[in-house]
Coordinates of C-alpha atoms in Angstrom, one line a residue:
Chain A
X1 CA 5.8 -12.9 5.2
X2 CA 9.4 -12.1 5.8
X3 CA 10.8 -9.1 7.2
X4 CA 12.8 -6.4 5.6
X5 CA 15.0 -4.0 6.8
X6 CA 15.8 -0.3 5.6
X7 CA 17.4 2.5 6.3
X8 CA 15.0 5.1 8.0
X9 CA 16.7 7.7 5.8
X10 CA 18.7 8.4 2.7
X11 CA 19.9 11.6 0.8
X12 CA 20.6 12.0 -3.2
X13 CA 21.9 14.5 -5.1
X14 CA 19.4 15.5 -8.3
X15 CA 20.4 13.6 -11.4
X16 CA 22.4 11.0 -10.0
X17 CA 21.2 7.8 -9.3
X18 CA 19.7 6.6 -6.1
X19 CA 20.3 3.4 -4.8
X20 CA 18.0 1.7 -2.1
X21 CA 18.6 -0.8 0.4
X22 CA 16.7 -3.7 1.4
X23 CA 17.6 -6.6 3.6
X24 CA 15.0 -9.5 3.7
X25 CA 17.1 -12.1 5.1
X26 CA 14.4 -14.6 6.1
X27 CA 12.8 -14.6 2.6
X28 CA 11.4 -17.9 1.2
X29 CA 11.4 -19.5 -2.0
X30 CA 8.4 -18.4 -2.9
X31 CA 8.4 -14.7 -1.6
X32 CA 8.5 -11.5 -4.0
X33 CA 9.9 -8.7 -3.0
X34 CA 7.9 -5.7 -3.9
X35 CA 8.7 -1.6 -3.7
X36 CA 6.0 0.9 -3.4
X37 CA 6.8 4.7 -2.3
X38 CA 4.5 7.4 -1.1
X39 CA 4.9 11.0 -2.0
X40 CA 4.0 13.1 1.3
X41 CA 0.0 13.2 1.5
X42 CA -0.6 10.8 -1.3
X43 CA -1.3 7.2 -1.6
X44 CA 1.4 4.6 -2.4
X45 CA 2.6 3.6 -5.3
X46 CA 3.7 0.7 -6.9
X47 CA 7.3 0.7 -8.6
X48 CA 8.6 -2.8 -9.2
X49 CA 8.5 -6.4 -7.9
X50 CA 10.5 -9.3 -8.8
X51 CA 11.1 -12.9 -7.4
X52 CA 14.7 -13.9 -8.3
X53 CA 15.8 -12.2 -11.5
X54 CA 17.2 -8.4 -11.5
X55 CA 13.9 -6.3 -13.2
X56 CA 14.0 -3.5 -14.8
X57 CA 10.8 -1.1 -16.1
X58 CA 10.4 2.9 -17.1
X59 CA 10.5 3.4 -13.2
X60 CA 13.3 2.1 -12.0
X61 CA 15.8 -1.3 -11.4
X62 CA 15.7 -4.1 -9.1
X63 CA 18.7 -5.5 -8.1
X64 CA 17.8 -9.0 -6.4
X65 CA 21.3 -10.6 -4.8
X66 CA 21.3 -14.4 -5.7
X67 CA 20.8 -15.9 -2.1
X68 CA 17.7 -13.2 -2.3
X69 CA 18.9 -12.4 0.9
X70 CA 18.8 -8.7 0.0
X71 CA 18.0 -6.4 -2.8
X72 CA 18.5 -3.1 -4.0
X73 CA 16.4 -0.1 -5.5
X74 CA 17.5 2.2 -8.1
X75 CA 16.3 5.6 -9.7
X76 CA 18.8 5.8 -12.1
X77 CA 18.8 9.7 -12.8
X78 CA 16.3 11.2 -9.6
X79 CA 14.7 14.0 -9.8
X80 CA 13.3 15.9 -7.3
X81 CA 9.9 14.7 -7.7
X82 CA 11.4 11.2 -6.6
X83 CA 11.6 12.8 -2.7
X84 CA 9.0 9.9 -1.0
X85 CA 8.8 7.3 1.5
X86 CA 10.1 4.2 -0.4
X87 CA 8.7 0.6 1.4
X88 CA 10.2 -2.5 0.3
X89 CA 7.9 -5.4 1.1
X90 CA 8.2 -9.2 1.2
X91 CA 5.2 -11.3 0.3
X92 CA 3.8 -14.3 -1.4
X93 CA 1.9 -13.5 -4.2
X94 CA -1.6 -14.1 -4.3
X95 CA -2.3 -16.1 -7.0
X96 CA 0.8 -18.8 -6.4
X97 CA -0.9 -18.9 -2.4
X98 CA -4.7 -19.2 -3.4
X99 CA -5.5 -16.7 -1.5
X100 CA -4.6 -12.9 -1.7
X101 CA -2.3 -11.9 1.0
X102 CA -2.4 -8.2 1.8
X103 CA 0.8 -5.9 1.8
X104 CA 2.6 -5.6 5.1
X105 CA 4.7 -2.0 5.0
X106 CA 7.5 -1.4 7.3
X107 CA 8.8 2.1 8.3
X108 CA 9.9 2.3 4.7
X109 CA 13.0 4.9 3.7
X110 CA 13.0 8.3 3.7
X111 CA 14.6 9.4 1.0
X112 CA 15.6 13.3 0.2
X113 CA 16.2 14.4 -3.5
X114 CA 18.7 17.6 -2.9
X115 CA 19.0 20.1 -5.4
Chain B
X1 CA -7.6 3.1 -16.9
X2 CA -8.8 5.8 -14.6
X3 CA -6.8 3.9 -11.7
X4 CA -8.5 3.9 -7.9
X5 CA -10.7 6.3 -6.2
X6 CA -11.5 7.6 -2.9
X7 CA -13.9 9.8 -2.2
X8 CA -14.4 12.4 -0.2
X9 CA -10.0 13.0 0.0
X10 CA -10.7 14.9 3.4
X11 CA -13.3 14.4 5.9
X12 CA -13.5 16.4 9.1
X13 CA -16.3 14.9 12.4
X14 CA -17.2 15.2 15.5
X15 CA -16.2 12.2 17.9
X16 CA -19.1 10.1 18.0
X17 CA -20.4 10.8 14.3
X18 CA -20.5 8.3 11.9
X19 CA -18.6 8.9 8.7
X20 CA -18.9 6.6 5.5
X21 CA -16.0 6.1 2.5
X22 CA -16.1 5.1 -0.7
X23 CA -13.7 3.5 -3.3
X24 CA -14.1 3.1 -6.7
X25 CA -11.1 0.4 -7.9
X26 CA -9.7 -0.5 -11.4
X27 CA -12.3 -1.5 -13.8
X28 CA -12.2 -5.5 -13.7
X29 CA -10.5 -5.6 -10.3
X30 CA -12.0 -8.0 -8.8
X31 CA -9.4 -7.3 -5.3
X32 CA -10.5 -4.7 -3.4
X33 CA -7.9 -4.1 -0.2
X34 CA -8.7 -1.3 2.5
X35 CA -5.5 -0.2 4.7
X36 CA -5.4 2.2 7.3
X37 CA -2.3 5.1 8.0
X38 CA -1.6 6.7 11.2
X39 CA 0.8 9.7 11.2
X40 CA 4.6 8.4 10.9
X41 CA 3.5 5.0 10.3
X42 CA 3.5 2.8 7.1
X43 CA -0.2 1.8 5.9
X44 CA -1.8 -1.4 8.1
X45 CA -4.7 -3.9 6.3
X46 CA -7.8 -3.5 7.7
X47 CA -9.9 -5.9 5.4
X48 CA -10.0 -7.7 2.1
X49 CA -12.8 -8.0 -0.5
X50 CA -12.8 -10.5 -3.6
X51 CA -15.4 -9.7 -5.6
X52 CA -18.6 -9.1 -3.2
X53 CA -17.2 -11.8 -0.6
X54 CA -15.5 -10.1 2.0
X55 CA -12.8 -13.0 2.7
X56 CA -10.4 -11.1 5.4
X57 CA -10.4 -8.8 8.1
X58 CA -7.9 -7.2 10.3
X59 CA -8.1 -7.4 13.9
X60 CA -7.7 -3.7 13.4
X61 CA -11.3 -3.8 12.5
X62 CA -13.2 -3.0 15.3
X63 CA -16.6 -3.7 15.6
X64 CA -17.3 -0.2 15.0
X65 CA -15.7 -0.6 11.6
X66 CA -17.8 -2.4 8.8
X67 CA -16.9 -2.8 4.7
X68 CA -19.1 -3.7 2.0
X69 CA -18.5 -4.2 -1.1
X70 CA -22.2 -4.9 -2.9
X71 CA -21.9 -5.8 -6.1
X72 CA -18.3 -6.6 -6.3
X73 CA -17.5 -3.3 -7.7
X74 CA -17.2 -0.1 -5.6
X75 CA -17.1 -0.3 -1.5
X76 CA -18.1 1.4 1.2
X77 CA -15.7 1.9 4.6
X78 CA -18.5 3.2 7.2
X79 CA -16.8 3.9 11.0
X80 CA -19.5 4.6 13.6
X81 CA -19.3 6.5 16.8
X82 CA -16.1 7.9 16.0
X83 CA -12.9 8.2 18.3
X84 CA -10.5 10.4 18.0
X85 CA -7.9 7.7 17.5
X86 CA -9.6 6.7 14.0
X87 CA -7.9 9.9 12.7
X88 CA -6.0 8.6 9.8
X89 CA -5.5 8.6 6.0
X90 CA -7.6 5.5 4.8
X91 CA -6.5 3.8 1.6
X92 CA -8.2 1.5 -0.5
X93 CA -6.2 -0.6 -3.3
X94 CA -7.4 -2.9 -6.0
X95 CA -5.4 -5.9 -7.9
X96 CA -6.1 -8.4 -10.6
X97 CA -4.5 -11.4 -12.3
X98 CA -1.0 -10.3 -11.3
X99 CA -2.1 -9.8 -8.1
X100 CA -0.4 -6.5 -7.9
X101 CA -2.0 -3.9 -5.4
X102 CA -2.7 0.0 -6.8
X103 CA -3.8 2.1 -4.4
X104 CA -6.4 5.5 -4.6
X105 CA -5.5 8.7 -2.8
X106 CA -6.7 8.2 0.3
X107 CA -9.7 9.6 2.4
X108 CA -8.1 11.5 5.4
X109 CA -10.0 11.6 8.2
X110 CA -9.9 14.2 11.1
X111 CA -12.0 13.1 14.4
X112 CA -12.3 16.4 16.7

């Protein structure tokens, strides 16, 4: 799987939007990128993923560039809840490889929520 | 959808105690993931179940670690002779058709 790239950390004001970073340079054609975060003490949790197109669900958007050499998370109105760890993974999915492939998590970035 | 479940959420030993885990995925998940978390540090795979058939493990996976997954629905995460370096949260995530992973609350574990 390719390697992504995030800032360690990131602040937001409360009610604006947040926008994430991701660099996955080496991506292939056939990699997703996905976003999970993890609230402090909890387990992670899925957002969004999306191959080539820009998605969009009741979460959050997923800006994917169109060399799909980066991408870019956004929370359009955060609130404060949305203070987590947010992990931007690249990965083959695992019903186009045959096999599952299990999720390889960066450092991830910390992002802040301020009141 | 009840979503994934760990239980017990906290589990304190003594080193050299064995400690078992147990998940209960999605209904109809037929994926079953286990992923280990040190402090600081982004979850790492340990081992992969799809249905009963454990298909991959983790060279994480000591020999002291061992998974089962019976009848391709709940599964076990038993550690034996515990370390003090096995203190972690341990998280267990399930997928399906879309092959997207959800992952349970975790079982952290506290080796004195």
């Amino acid at each position: 799987d390719a390697k992504t790239t995030q800032p360690p950390s990131m602040d937001c004001a409360e009610g604006r939007a947040a926008n994430l970073p991701c660099n996955h340079s080496t991506i292939s054609g056939n990699e997703y990128v996905y976003w999970y975060r993890q609230i402090h003490s909890q387990g992670p949790q899925y957002i969004i993923h999306g191959l080539k197109n820009n998605e969009t669900n009741e979460m959050a958007s997923l800006i994917i560039t169109e060399d799909r050499k980066s991408s870019t998370l956004i929370l359009p109105h955060a609130t404060l809840r949305d203070t987590a760890v947010y992990y931007c993974i690249v990965r083959v999915a695992g019903y186009i490889s045959g096999s599952a492939r299990q999720l390889t998590f960066g450092s991830g970035t910390q992002l802040t929520v301020l009141p | 959808d009840t979503g994934v479940s760990q239980d017990p959420r906290h589990k304190i030993t003594k080193r050299g105690q064995n400690v078992t885990f147990r998940c209960d995925p999605i209904s109809e998940h037929n994926r079953l993931y286990w992923y280990r978390q040190t402090l600081g540090q982004g979850p790492e795979f340990l081992t992969y179940f799809q249905n009963e058939a454990q298909l991959e493990k983790s060279r994480l996976l000591s020999d002291r670690f061992s998974a089962e997954r019976p009848k391709g629905s709940f599964s076990t995460l038993e550690i034996q002779r515990t370390e003090q370096g096995d203190s972690a949260m341990y998280l267990c995530a399930s997928s399906y058709l879309t092959d997207t992973q959800y992952f349970g609350p975790g079982t952290r574990l506290t080796v004195l």
